[in-house]
Amino acid sequence: MTRRAVAIGVGHYLPERVVPNAEFEKTLDTTDEWIKSRSGIERRHFAAPGQTTSDLAARAARAALEMAGLTGNDVDAIILATSTADLTFPSSATMVQHAIGNTKGYAFDIQAVCAGFAFALSNANALIVSGQANRVLAIGAETFSRILDWTDRGTCVLFGDGAGAVLLEGQEGNGTTEDRGILATDLNSDGAYRDLLYVDGGVSKQTTGMLRMEGQEVFRHAVEKLAETAHAVLGKVGLTADDVDWVVPHQANIRIIKSTARKLGVGMDRVIVTVQDHGNTSAASIPLALSVGVQNGQIKKGDLLVTEAIGGGLAWGAVVIRW
Ligand code: UT7
């Protein structure tokens, strides 16, 4: 028997305020047409004043718990992937823990920017497989609107706010790729590329800072590294892209999503796409896409999924899950 981390609930939350591309035309030298054609983004959600990352995360977590018919104290660990924590400390995960009424588990944040949810899934899997936890909430939540430079048309039109959560539970499998649950993970980072995508402030610099990105360079690395990590993770369990029912990519740019799918040899009819409605929500983008894909009936129990993401660091990775 092989212990597997199986998804038993998924949920998401998007802030009420929807901002269409046209709104940026009022303040920037940009157009709806440019944003749509270069990125695939049509609209994004922005958090209300005072609404924090842990608020969004807690709502997504409750939705995932509700799907599983469980409550906060049925969870052993909460891992929140975010680069936009409410406070420097304590972790936003502990705020989620309190908000969902969990008094007996443990909670912590992890930070791998847009690749954060792949890192969260991988860590949740490690806790479950090693027996350190039986049920783990893996959450991705961001309020990137707080770190955008509203005068930089090359970045501020691309990002949005939101949260998604997946509840994983330890279950016994047969050790084959027919088992439900996380089958393989592949994580990577290379700090040599730290200047391509970063926030120019932080605690030890005593500022909050704003997001800075060399868009074209990140694009180039994304196209190359996402296909590589997806091939690598499938190869670890002897699978190929032909076995995959759904690719659930990080939602940064439709051109990156299409190009990665092409490199994998997967048709766009097997790719979950939400970038048009959410923009790039960093660590929240994959769990948001998973939740939307399940909600609209695309992703079904037993489907083989591969997720892949890249972001600041650079950090990138992929996960194979049988849903
Ligand atoms: O989640 C982390 C990973 N992040 C990503 O994956 C993002 C990766 N990068 C991208 O998605 C794309 O590089 C962008 C969407 C950021 C930019 O698309 P691009 O096709 O690479 O455009 P570009 O940066 O080469 O810019 C082309 C032109 C430039 O003008 P010139 O120099 O040709 O005159 C830009 O100044 O478009 C201009 N431009 C804009 N024009 C209208 C840049 N932003 C805008 C804008 N509206 N918002």
Coordinates of C-alpha atoms and ligand atoms in Angstrom, one line a residue:
M1 CA 0.0 0.0 0.0
T2 CA 1.2 3.5 -0.8
R3 CA 0.0 6.6 1.1
R4 CA -1.3 9.3 -1.2
A5 CA -2.4 12.9 -0.7
V6 CA -5.8 12.9 -2.3
A7 CA -7.8 16.1 -3.0
I8 CA -11.2 15.9 -1.2
G9 CA -12.2 19.5 -1.5
V10 CA -11.5 22.6 -3.5
G11 CA -12.8 26.2 -3.4
H12 CA -12.0 29.7 -4.3
Y13 CA -12.9 33.3 -3.6
L14 CA -12.6 36.4 -5.8
P15 CA -13.1 39.9 -4.4
E16 CA -16.3 41.7 -5.6
R17 CA -14.7 44.5 -7.6
V18 CA -14.1 43.5 -11.2
V19 CA -11.9 45.8 -13.2
P20 CA -12.1 45.6 -17.0
N21 CA -9.1 46.5 -19.2
A22 CA -10.9 49.6 -20.4
E23 CA -10.5 51.1 -16.9
F24 CA -6.7 51.4 -17.4
E25 CA -7.3 53.5 -20.6
K26 CA -8.4 56.4 -18.4
T27 CA -5.0 56.7 -16.6
L28 CA -2.4 55.0 -18.8
D29 CA -1.2 55.0 -22.4
T30 CA -2.7 51.5 -23.1
T31 CA -5.7 49.9 -24.7
D32 CA -8.1 47.0 -24.0
E33 CA -6.9 45.6 -27.4
W34 CA -3.2 45.7 -26.4
I35 CA -3.8 44.0 -23.1
K36 CA -6.0 41.3 -24.6
S37 CA -3.8 40.5 -27.5
R38 CA -0.5 40.5 -25.6
S39 CA -1.7 38.7 -22.5
G40 CA -5.2 37.3 -23.0
I41 CA -6.4 39.2 -19.9
E42 CA -9.8 40.9 -20.2
R43 CA -10.6 41.7 -16.5
R44 CA -9.3 41.1 -13.0
H45 CA -10.6 41.4 -9.4
F46 CA -9.2 43.8 -6.9
A47 CA -9.6 43.5 -3.2
A48 CA -11.6 46.2 -1.4
P49 CA -9.7 48.7 0.9
G50 CA -9.0 46.9 4.1
Q51 CA -9.5 43.4 2.6
T52 CA -6.4 41.3 3.2
T53 CA -4.8 38.2 1.8
S54 CA -5.9 36.1 4.8
D55 CA -9.5 37.3 4.3
L56 CA -9.5 36.0 0.8
A57 CA -7.7 32.8 1.8
A58 CA -10.1 32.0 4.7
R59 CA -13.1 32.3 2.3
A60 CA -11.4 29.9 -0.2
A61 CA -10.5 27.5 2.7
R62 CA -14.1 27.5 4.0
A63 CA -15.4 26.6 0.5
A64 CA -12.9 23.7 0.2
L65 CA -13.9 22.4 3.7
E66 CA -17.6 22.7 2.8
M67 CA -17.1 20.6 -0.4
A68 CA -15.5 17.9 1.8
G69 CA -18.2 18.2 4.5
L70 CA -15.6 19.0 7.1
T71 CA -14.9 21.8 9.6
G72 CA -11.7 23.8 10.6
N73 CA -10.7 21.4 13.3
D74 CA -10.7 18.4 10.9
V75 CA -7.5 19.8 9.4
D76 CA -4.0 19.1 10.8
A77 CA -2.0 21.6 8.8
I78 CA -2.6 24.8 6.8
I79 CA 0.0 25.9 4.2
L80 CA -0.6 29.3 2.6
A81 CA 1.4 30.2 -0.4
T82 CA 1.6 34.0 -0.7
S83 CA 4.0 36.9 -1.5
T84 CA 1.5 39.5 -0.2
A85 CA 1.1 38.5 3.5
D86 CA -1.2 40.7 5.7
L87 CA 1.7 41.5 8.1
T88 CA 5.4 40.8 8.3
F89 CA 4.5 38.3 11.0
P90 CA 2.7 36.3 12.2
S91 CA 2.0 34.2 9.1
S92 CA -1.2 34.8 7.2
A93 CA -1.7 31.1 7.5
T94 CA -2.2 31.5 11.3
M95 CA -4.8 34.1 10.6
V96 CA -6.6 31.7 8.3
Q97 CA -6.3 29.0 11.0
H98 CA -8.1 31.3 13.5
A99 CA -10.7 32.4 11.0
I100 CA -11.7 28.8 10.1
G101 CA -11.8 27.8 13.8
N102 CA -8.8 25.5 13.8
T103 CA -7.4 25.2 17.3
K104 CA -5.4 21.9 17.2
G105 CA -3.3 22.1 14.0
Y106 CA -0.4 24.1 12.8
A107 CA -0.1 26.8 10.0
F108 CA 2.6 28.4 8.1
D109 CA 3.2 30.5 4.9
I110 CA 5.5 29.6 2.1
Q111 CA 6.8 32.1 -0.5
A112 CA 7.7 31.0 -4.0
V113 CA 5.8 33.8 -5.7
C114 CA 3.8 32.6 -8.8
A115 CA 5.1 29.1 -8.4
G116 CA 3.9 29.1 -4.7
F117 CA 1.1 26.7 -5.1
A118 CA 3.3 24.0 -6.7
F119 CA 5.5 24.4 -3.7
A120 CA 2.5 24.3 -1.3
L121 CA 1.2 21.1 -2.9
S122 CA 4.6 19.5 -2.7
N123 CA 5.0 20.4 1.0
A124 CA 1.5 19.2 1.8
N125 CA 2.3 15.9 0.0
A126 CA 5.5 15.5 2.0
L127 CA 3.6 16.1 5.3
I128 CA 0.9 13.6 4.4
V129 CA 3.1 10.9 2.9
S130 CA 5.5 11.0 5.9
G131 CA 2.6 10.8 8.4
Q132 CA 3.2 14.2 9.9
A133 CA -0.4 15.2 9.0
N134 CA -3.4 13.5 7.6
R135 CA -5.4 16.4 6.3
V136 CA -3.7 19.5 4.9
L137 CA -5.2 22.7 3.4
A138 CA -3.0 24.0 0.6
I139 CA -4.0 27.6 -0.1
G140 CA -2.7 30.1 -2.6
A141 CA -3.9 33.7 -1.9
E142 CA -2.7 37.1 -3.1
T143 CA -3.5 40.8 -3.0
F144 CA -1.0 41.9 -5.8
S145 CA -3.0 45.1 -6.2
R146 CA -1.1 46.3 -3.1
I147 CA 2.3 46.1 -4.8
L148 CA 1.6 47.4 -8.3
D149 CA 3.1 50.6 -9.7
W150 CA 0.0 52.2 -11.3
T151 CA 2.2 54.3 -13.6
D152 CA 4.0 51.2 -15.1
R153 CA 1.8 50.0 -18.0
G154 CA 4.1 47.0 -18.5
T155 CA 3.1 45.4 -15.2
C156 CA 0.0 47.0 -13.5
V157 CA -2.4 45.8 -16.2
L158 CA -1.4 42.1 -15.7
F159 CA -2.1 41.2 -12.1
G160 CA -5.2 40.6 -10.0
D161 CA -6.3 39.5 -6.5
G162 CA -7.9 36.2 -5.4
A163 CA -7.5 32.9 -3.5
G164 CA -8.0 29.2 -4.0
A165 CA -7.7 26.2 -1.7
V166 CA -7.4 22.5 -2.0
L167 CA -8.0 20.1 0.9
L168 CA -5.8 17.0 0.8
E169 CA -6.3 13.9 2.8
G170 CA -4.0 10.8 3.3
Q171 CA -5.5 7.7 1.7
E172 CA -4.1 4.3 0.8
G173 CA -3.4 3.6 -2.8
N174 CA -1.8 0.7 -4.7
G175 CA 1.3 2.5 -5.7
T176 CA 0.3 2.8 -9.3
T177 CA -0.5 5.9 -11.4
E178 CA -4.1 4.8 -11.3
D179 CA -4.2 5.9 -7.6
R180 CA -6.0 9.1 -6.8
G181 CA -3.8 11.8 -5.3
I182 CA -0.5 13.5 -5.9
L183 CA 1.7 11.2 -8.0
A184 CA 4.8 13.3 -8.4
T185 CA 6.3 16.8 -7.9
D186 CA 9.1 18.7 -9.5
L187 CA 10.4 21.9 -7.9
N188 CA 13.2 24.2 -9.1
S189 CA 14.6 27.7 -8.5
D190 CA 17.6 29.7 -9.6
G191 CA 18.4 33.0 -7.8
A192 CA 20.7 34.0 -10.6
Y193 CA 17.5 35.4 -12.2
R194 CA 16.3 37.3 -9.2
D195 CA 16.5 40.7 -11.0
L196 CA 13.9 39.6 -13.7
L197 CA 10.9 39.8 -11.4
Y198 CA 11.0 41.2 -7.9
V199 CA 9.6 43.7 -5.5
D200 CA 12.0 46.6 -4.9
G201 CA 11.3 46.8 -1.1
G202 CA 11.0 44.6 1.9
V203 CA 11.3 44.4 5.7
S204 CA 15.1 44.8 5.9
K205 CA 15.0 47.6 3.4
Q206 CA 12.3 49.2 5.5
T207 CA 9.9 49.8 2.6
T208 CA 7.0 47.9 1.0
G209 CA 8.2 48.3 -2.6
M210 CA 6.5 47.7 -5.9
L211 CA 6.6 44.9 -8.4
R212 CA 9.3 45.2 -11.2
M213 CA 9.5 42.8 -14.1
E214 CA 11.6 42.3 -17.3
G215 CA 8.5 41.0 -19.1
Q216 CA 10.2 39.7 -22.3
E217 CA 12.9 37.9 -20.4
V218 CA 10.4 36.3 -18.0
F219 CA 8.3 35.3 -21.0
R220 CA 11.4 33.6 -22.6
H221 CA 12.2 31.6 -19.4
A222 CA 8.5 30.7 -18.9
V223 CA 8.1 29.1 -22.3
E224 CA 11.3 27.1 -21.9
K225 CA 11.1 26.1 -18.2
L226 CA 7.3 25.3 -17.9
A227 CA 7.4 22.6 -20.7
E228 CA 10.7 21.2 -19.2
T229 CA 9.2 20.9 -15.6
A230 CA 6.0 19.4 -16.9
H231 CA 7.9 16.8 -18.9
A232 CA 10.1 16.1 -16.0
V233 CA 7.3 15.6 -13.5
L234 CA 5.4 13.2 -15.8
G235 CA 8.6 11.3 -16.5
K236 CA 9.1 10.7 -12.8
V237 CA 6.1 8.3 -12.8
G238 CA 6.5 7.0 -16.4
L239 CA 3.7 9.1 -17.8
T240 CA 3.6 11.3 -20.9
A241 CA 1.5 14.3 -22.0
D242 CA -0.7 11.8 -23.9
D243 CA -1.9 10.4 -20.5
V244 CA -3.0 13.9 -19.2
D245 CA -6.7 14.8 -19.1
W246 CA -6.1 18.4 -18.1
V247 CA -3.1 20.8 -18.0
V248 CA -3.8 23.4 -15.2
P249 CA -1.2 26.0 -15.9
H250 CA -0.2 29.2 -14.0
Q251 CA -2.4 31.9 -15.6
A252 CA 0.0 34.7 -16.5
N253 CA -0.3 35.0 -20.2
I254 CA -2.4 33.1 -22.8
R255 CA 0.6 33.1 -25.2
I256 CA 2.7 31.3 -22.6
I257 CA -0.1 28.9 -21.9
K258 CA -0.6 28.1 -25.6
S259 CA 3.1 27.8 -26.3
T260 CA 3.6 25.4 -23.3
A261 CA 0.7 23.3 -24.4
R262 CA 2.1 23.2 -27.9
K263 CA 5.5 22.1 -26.6
L264 CA 3.8 19.4 -24.5
G265 CA 1.7 18.3 -27.5
V266 CA -1.5 18.9 -25.7
G267 CA -4.5 20.6 -27.5
M268 CA -6.0 23.7 -25.9
D269 CA -9.2 21.6 -25.4
R270 CA -7.3 19.9 -22.6
V271 CA -6.1 23.1 -20.9
I272 CA -7.9 25.0 -18.1
V273 CA -7.9 28.7 -19.0
T274 CA -9.0 31.4 -16.6
V275 CA -6.5 34.2 -17.3
Q276 CA -9.1 36.2 -19.2
D277 CA -11.2 36.6 -16.0
H278 CA -8.6 36.7 -13.2
G279 CA -5.4 38.1 -14.7
N280 CA -2.2 36.9 -13.1
T281 CA -3.0 36.2 -9.4
S282 CA 0.4 34.7 -8.7
A283 CA 0.2 31.8 -6.1
A284 CA -3.6 31.9 -6.3
S285 CA -3.8 31.2 -10.0
I286 CA -3.5 27.4 -10.0
P287 CA -6.0 26.7 -7.2
L288 CA -8.4 29.3 -8.7
A289 CA -8.1 27.5 -12.0
L290 CA -8.6 24.1 -10.3
S291 CA -11.7 25.3 -8.5
V292 CA -13.2 26.9 -11.5
G293 CA -12.5 23.8 -13.6
V294 CA -14.2 21.5 -11.0
Q295 CA -17.1 23.9 -10.6
N296 CA -17.9 24.1 -14.3
G297 CA -17.6 20.3 -14.8
Q298 CA -14.4 20.2 -16.8
I299 CA -12.3 18.4 -14.1
K300 CA -13.8 15.1 -12.9
K301 CA -12.8 12.6 -10.3
G302 CA -10.1 10.3 -11.6
D303 CA -8.8 12.8 -14.2
L304 CA -5.0 13.0 -14.6
L305 CA -3.9 16.6 -14.1
V306 CA -0.6 18.3 -14.5
T307 CA -0.1 21.8 -13.1
E308 CA 2.9 24.0 -13.9
A309 CA 4.0 27.5 -12.7
I310 CA 6.9 29.9 -12.8
G311 CA 7.5 33.2 -11.0
G312 CA 10.0 35.4 -9.3
G313 CA 13.2 33.8 -8.1
L314 CA 13.0 32.5 -10.7
A315 CA 11.2 29.6 -9.0
W316 CA 9.2 27.0 -11.1
G317 CA 7.7 23.6 -10.7
A318 CA 5.0 21.1 -11.7
V319 CA 2.8 18.6 -9.9
V320 CA 1.0 15.5 -11.3
I321 CA -2.3 14.7 -9.5
R322 CA -5.0 12.2 -10.2
W323 CA -8.1 14.1 -9.1
Ligands
UT7_1 O1 3.7 35.2 -13.2 C1 5.0 35.4 -13.3 C2 5.4 35.2 -14.7 N1 5.1 36.4 -15.4 C3 4.9 36.3 -16.7 O2 4.9 35.2 -17.2 C4 4.9 37.5 -17.6 C5 5.7 37.3 -18.8 N2 5.7 38.3 -19.7 C6 4.7 38.7 -20.5 O3 3.6 38.2 -20.3 C7 4.8 39.7 -21.6 O4 6.2 39.9 -21.8 C8 4.1 41.0 -21.3 C9 2.6 40.8 -21.4 C10 4.5 41.6 -20.0 C11 4.5 42.0 -22.4 O5 4.3 41.5 -23.7 P1 5.4 41.6 -24.9 O6 4.8 41.1 -26.1 O7 6.6 40.9 -24.3 O8 5.6 43.1 -25.0 P2 6.9 44.0 -24.8 O9 7.3 44.0 -23.4 O10 7.9 43.5 -25.8 O11 6.4 45.4 -25.3 C12 6.0 45.7 -26.6 C13 5.6 47.2 -26.7 C14 6.6 48.1 -26.0 O12 6.7 49.3 -26.8 P3 7.8 49.5 -27.9 O13 9.1 49.5 -27.1 O14 7.7 48.4 -28.9 O15 7.5 50.9 -28.5 C15 6.0 48.4 -24.7 O16 6.5 49.7 -24.2 O17 4.4 47.3 -26.0 C16 4.6 48.4 -25.0 N3 3.7 48.2 -23.9 C17 2.4 48.5 -23.9 N4 1.6 49.1 -24.8 C18 0.4 49.3 -24.5 C19 4.0 47.6 -22.7 N5 2.9 47.5 -21.9 C20 1.9 48.1 -22.6 C21 0.6 48.4 -22.3 N6 -0.2 49.0 -23.3 N7 0.0 48.0 -21.2

